[in-house]
Amino acid sequence: EDKVVQSPLSLVVHEGDTVTLNCSYEVTNFRSLLWYKQEKKAPTFLFMLTSSGIEKKSGRLSSILDKKELFSILNITATQTGDSAVYLCAVEKGSGYALNFGKGTSLLVTP
Amino acid sequence: SQTIHQWPATLVQPVGSPLSLECTVEGTSNPNLYWYRQAAGRGLQLLFYSVGIGQISSEVPQNLSASRPQDRQFILSSKKLLLSDSGFYLCASTRLAGGLEQFFGPGTRLTVL
């Protein structure tokens, strides 16, 4: 059975801290791994990773994939209160490009 | 750029009533389309996906159905709602020109009482 497991489930940090969110997976016919940020409504796309060892970066956010060990991390440096959200990891499978989501990590950044 | 419309935004329905949620996509052609449900305390669950008109794949057996009558229209339906159908329903689409990232519509929050 396909699995996507995110850890921790929730996290509370102070503004300015650096956080690392984890995503491990066991999925047949893997194509890519995606990260989304979900605030009150629909998830917004952050990154799509297909190759091992290549870091993707956008501002204070970065992510990397390890296809040998079957995991990915999402790093957020110098966190701000606006980073508070649920971060979702999803793995894309071969047929129809369906996404298998983890349960998410709920991040709260306090001032 | 691609835009996904979903309506209604919020819906409260009695148990046993029918359901029809609509999703339309602008700014792209021949997208893959998806229906997800997010229930309280659970992750996003894929319900249906479609790679073309009239082509529907179901991921989870349930009392819901989906149809794709036009290239950029995806409809989620039920003949009789259950309490367990409550949740946040999200439509997603792949991006134009072979982009594989899925982008989400604003969602419909359904409460079944």
Tab-separated table of C-alpha atoms in Angstrom:
chain	number	residue	atom	x	y	z
A	1	GLU	CA	0.000	0.000	0.000
A	2	ASP	CA	1.290	3.461	-0.907
A	3	LYS	CA	2.268	5.612	2.072
A	4	VAL	CA	3.344	9.199	2.557
A	5	VAL	CA	4.319	10.049	6.138
A	6	GLN	CA	5.072	13.539	7.340
A	7	SER	CA	6.752	14.509	10.576
A	8	PRO	CA	6.361	16.177	12.906
A	9	LEU	CA	2.565	16.448	12.847
A	10	SER	CA	2.744	19.857	14.467
A	11	LEU	CA	5.413	22.318	15.437
A	12	VAL	CA	5.512	25.621	17.319
A	13	VAL	CA	8.539	27.877	16.852
A	14	HIS	CA	9.485	31.485	17.507
A	15	GLU	CA	9.918	34.025	14.758
A	16	GLY	CA	13.428	33.839	13.344
A	17	ASP	CA	13.886	30.119	14.003
A	18	THR	CA	14.774	27.658	11.254
A	19	VAL	CA	12.534	24.634	10.790
A	20	THR	CA	12.903	21.352	8.924
A	21	LEU	CA	9.844	19.395	7.871
A	22	ASN	CA	10.137	15.772	6.860
A	23	CYS	CA	8.348	13.598	4.343
A	24	SER	CA	9.037	9.899	3.773
A	25	TYR	CA	7.262	7.792	1.209
A	26	GLU	CA	6.657	4.317	-0.128
A	27	VAL	CA	4.919	4.619	-3.472
A	28	THR	CA	4.898	2.373	-6.496
A	29	ASN	CA	5.694	3.983	-9.821
A	30	PHE	CA	7.083	7.193	-8.322
A	31	ARG	CA	7.273	10.217	-10.611
A	32	SER	CA	7.801	13.250	-8.381
A	33	LEU	CA	7.317	14.719	-4.925
A	34	LEU	CA	5.510	17.990	-4.332
A	35	TRP	CA	5.229	20.386	-1.404
A	36	TYR	CA	2.207	22.588	-0.797
A	37	LYS	CA	1.341	25.251	1.776
A	38	GLN	CA	-2.218	25.342	3.064
A	39	GLU	CA	-3.498	28.232	5.108
A	40	LYS	CA	-7.221	28.567	5.638
A	41	LYS	CA	-8.272	27.445	2.185
A	42	ALA	CA	-6.839	25.622	-0.822
A	43	PRO	CA	-3.222	24.404	-0.924
A	44	THR	CA	-0.779	26.552	-2.857
A	45	PHE	CA	2.071	24.969	-4.749
A	46	LEU	CA	5.614	25.376	-3.407
A	47	PHE	CA	7.984	22.901	-5.055
A	48	MET	CA	8.104	19.904	-7.329
A	49	LEU	CA	11.087	17.560	-6.998
A	50	THR	CA	11.954	14.829	-9.438
A	51	SER	CA	15.712	14.312	-9.100
A	52	SER	CA	17.752	13.340	-6.068
A	53	GLY	CA	20.166	15.771	-4.531
A	54	ILE	CA	19.091	18.886	-6.390
A	55	GLU	CA	17.931	21.606	-4.027
A	56	LYS	CA	15.023	23.786	-5.033
A	57	LYS	CA	14.928	27.212	-3.453
A	58	SER	CA	12.420	30.026	-3.236
A	59	GLY	CA	13.304	32.839	-0.884
A	60	ARG	CA	13.576	31.443	2.640
A	61	LEU	CA	12.158	28.066	1.602
A	62	SER	CA	14.176	25.215	0.173
A	63	SER	CA	13.616	21.534	-0.426
A	64	ILE	CA	15.576	18.478	-1.454
A	65	LEU	CA	14.726	14.907	-2.417
A	66	ASP	CA	16.564	11.667	-1.669
A	67	LYS	CA	15.200	8.954	-3.972
A	68	LYS	CA	17.477	6.302	-2.531
A	69	GLU	CA	16.296	6.787	1.048
A	70	LEU	CA	12.780	7.778	-0.084
A	71	PHE	CA	12.394	11.065	1.718
A	72	SER	CA	12.324	14.790	1.269
A	73	ILE	CA	12.828	17.748	3.582
A	74	LEU	CA	11.426	21.255	3.454
A	75	ASN	CA	13.495	23.921	5.188
A	76	ILE	CA	12.267	27.336	6.207
A	77	THR	CA	14.862	29.780	7.489
A	78	ALA	CA	14.227	32.968	9.501
A	79	THR	CA	10.585	32.012	9.991
A	80	GLN	CA	7.895	34.669	10.063
A	81	THR	CA	4.358	34.580	11.451
A	82	GLY	CA	3.111	34.470	7.852
A	83	ASP	CA	4.745	31.051	7.500
A	84	SER	CA	2.157	29.616	9.892
A	85	ALA	CA	0.229	27.030	7.883
A	86	VAL	CA	-0.138	23.336	7.222
A	87	TYR	CA	2.582	22.063	4.917
A	88	LEU	CA	1.567	19.149	2.741
A	89	CYS	CA	3.813	16.655	1.032
A	90	ALA	CA	2.452	14.693	-1.921
A	91	VAL	CA	3.919	12.011	-4.138
A	92	GLU	CA	2.908	11.758	-7.768
A	93	LYS	CA	2.321	8.313	-9.206
A	94	GLY	CA	2.672	7.231	-12.797
A	95	SER	CA	-0.854	6.691	-14.065
A	96	GLY	CA	-2.941	9.846	-14.423
A	97	TYR	CA	-0.434	11.758	-12.321
A	98	ALA	CA	-2.562	11.227	-9.191
A	99	LEU	CA	-1.181	12.675	-5.963
A	100	ASN	CA	-0.928	10.722	-2.716
A	101	PHE	CA	-0.837	13.189	0.176
A	102	GLY	CA	0.595	12.963	3.651
A	103	LYS	CA	-1.436	14.275	6.584
A	104	GLY	CA	0.578	17.446	6.773
A	105	THR	CA	2.705	19.283	9.309
A	106	SER	CA	0.973	22.124	11.118
A	107	LEU	CA	3.476	24.927	11.724
A	108	LEU	CA	2.767	27.802	14.079
A	109	VAL	CA	5.268	30.659	14.215
A	110	THR	CA	4.832	32.846	17.277
A	111	PRO	CA	6.026	36.469	17.466
B	1	SER	CA	-2.602	31.867	-16.580
B	2	GLN	CA	-4.766	29.076	-15.298
B	3	THR	CA	-7.777	29.741	-13.064
B	4	ILE	CA	-9.925	27.129	-11.355
B	5	HIS	CA	-13.459	27.994	-10.311
B	6	GLN	CA	-15.473	26.012	-7.814
B	7	TRP	CA	-18.942	26.623	-6.526
B	8	PRO	CA	-20.553	26.890	-4.199
B	9	ALA	CA	-17.958	27.961	-1.621
B	10	THR	CA	-19.984	26.627	1.290
B	11	LEU	CA	-22.854	24.187	1.376
B	12	VAL	CA	-24.991	22.734	4.166
B	13	GLN	CA	-27.113	19.775	3.146
B	14	PRO	CA	-29.327	17.291	5.006
B	15	VAL	CA	-28.485	13.596	5.063
B	16	GLY	CA	-30.056	11.805	2.112
B	17	SER	CA	-30.155	14.854	-0.148
B	18	PRO	CA	-28.403	14.960	-3.553
B	19	LEU	CA	-25.187	16.813	-4.278
B	20	SER	CA	-23.675	18.496	-7.289
B	21	LEU	CA	-20.368	20.378	-7.091
B	22	GLU	CA	-18.956	22.000	-10.180
B	23	CYS	CA	-15.414	22.817	-11.156
B	24	THR	CA	-14.406	24.725	-14.277
B	25	VAL	CA	-10.936	25.576	-15.482
B	26	GLU	CA	-9.806	28.534	-17.581
B	27	GLY	CA	-6.547	29.190	-19.328
B	28	THR	CA	-5.601	25.636	-20.191
B	29	SER	CA	-6.536	22.915	-22.648
B	30	ASN	CA	-6.941	19.189	-22.091
B	31	PRO	CA	-5.886	19.273	-18.451
B	32	ASN	CA	-5.978	16.334	-16.092
B	33	LEU	CA	-8.661	17.111	-13.515
B	34	TYR	CA	-8.976	15.824	-9.958
B	35	TRP	CA	-11.426	15.805	-7.060
B	36	TYR	CA	-9.979	15.583	-3.549
B	37	ARG	CA	-11.665	15.567	-0.161
B	38	GLN	CA	-10.120	16.806	3.055
B	39	ALA	CA	-11.965	15.627	6.157
B	40	ALA	CA	-11.279	16.889	9.663
B	41	GLY	CA	-8.084	15.321	11.020
B	42	ARG	CA	-7.287	13.564	7.787
B	43	GLY	CA	-5.084	14.317	4.820
B	44	LEU	CA	-6.200	15.130	1.320
B	45	GLN	CA	-7.792	12.057	-0.218
B	46	LEU	CA	-8.029	11.629	-3.972
B	47	LEU	CA	-11.579	10.740	-4.998
B	48	PHE	CA	-11.578	10.856	-8.811
B	49	TYR	CA	-9.351	11.924	-11.647
B	50	SER	CA	-9.943	12.433	-15.321
B	51	VAL	CA	-7.485	12.552	-18.214
B	52	GLY	CA	-10.104	13.542	-20.808
B	53	ILE	CA	-13.786	14.069	-21.603
B	54	GLY	CA	-15.875	11.171	-20.375
B	55	GLN	CA	-12.857	9.447	-18.790
B	56	ILE	CA	-13.169	9.023	-15.040
B	57	SER	CA	-11.020	6.971	-12.691
B	58	SER	CA	-12.193	6.323	-9.160
B	59	GLU	CA	-9.676	5.931	-6.377
B	60	VAL	CA	-11.957	5.190	-3.438
B	61	PRO	CA	-15.307	3.340	-3.524
B	62	GLN	CA	-18.058	5.495	-2.026
B	63	ASN	CA	-21.459	6.955	-2.753
B	64	LEU	CA	-19.988	9.732	-4.889
B	65	SER	CA	-19.609	9.891	-8.649
B	66	ALA	CA	-17.878	12.230	-11.072
B	67	SER	CA	-18.436	13.288	-14.642
B	68	ARG	CA	-16.516	15.314	-17.196
B	69	PRO	CA	-18.988	16.515	-19.807
B	70	GLN	CA	-16.604	19.095	-21.303
B	71	ASP	CA	-12.846	19.479	-21.508
B	72	ARG	CA	-12.658	22.047	-18.728
B	73	GLN	CA	-15.622	21.016	-16.580
B	74	PHE	CA	-15.581	18.437	-13.808
B	75	ILE	CA	-18.623	17.616	-11.695
B	76	LEU	CA	-18.862	15.722	-8.418
B	77	SER	CA	-22.245	14.246	-7.545
B	78	SER	CA	-24.088	12.139	-5.065
B	79	LYS	CA	-27.639	10.811	-5.083
B	80	LYS	CA	-27.879	10.580	-1.288
B	81	LEU	CA	-25.438	12.271	1.051
B	82	LEU	CA	-24.116	10.605	4.199
B	83	LEU	CA	-22.843	12.316	7.345
B	84	SER	CA	-19.376	11.023	6.469
B	85	ASP	CA	-19.438	13.013	3.216
B	86	SER	CA	-18.800	16.218	5.157
B	87	GLY	CA	-15.474	17.809	4.327
B	88	PHE	CA	-13.594	20.262	2.192
B	89	TYR	CA	-13.806	19.348	-1.495
B	90	LEU	CA	-11.027	20.529	-3.736
B	91	CYS	CA	-10.786	20.437	-7.500
B	92	ALA	CA	-7.307	20.418	-9.012
B	93	SER	CA	-5.889	20.713	-12.496
B	94	THR	CA	-2.538	20.171	-14.117
B	95	ARG	CA	-0.954	23.144	-15.719
B	96	LEU	CA	-0.877	23.852	-19.417
B	97	ALA	CA	1.946	22.686	-21.650
B	98	GLY	CA	2.777	19.484	-19.891
B	99	GLY	CA	3.447	20.952	-16.488
B	100	LEU	CA	2.780	18.248	-13.966
B	101	GLU	CA	2.206	20.358	-10.866
B	102	GLN	CA	-1.389	20.292	-9.708
B	103	PHE	CA	-3.042	23.583	-8.871
B	104	PHE	CA	-6.086	23.758	-6.661
B	105	GLY	CA	-9.345	25.614	-6.849
B	106	PRO	CA	-10.713	27.527	-3.846
B	107	GLY	CA	-12.693	24.529	-2.572
B	108	THR	CA	-16.224	23.838	-1.350
B	109	ARG	CA	-16.833	23.271	2.341
B	110	LEU	CA	-19.677	20.750	2.656
B	111	THR	CA	-21.457	20.057	5.929
B	112	VAL	CA	-23.984	17.234	5.995
B	113	LEU	CA	-26.401	17.406	8.936
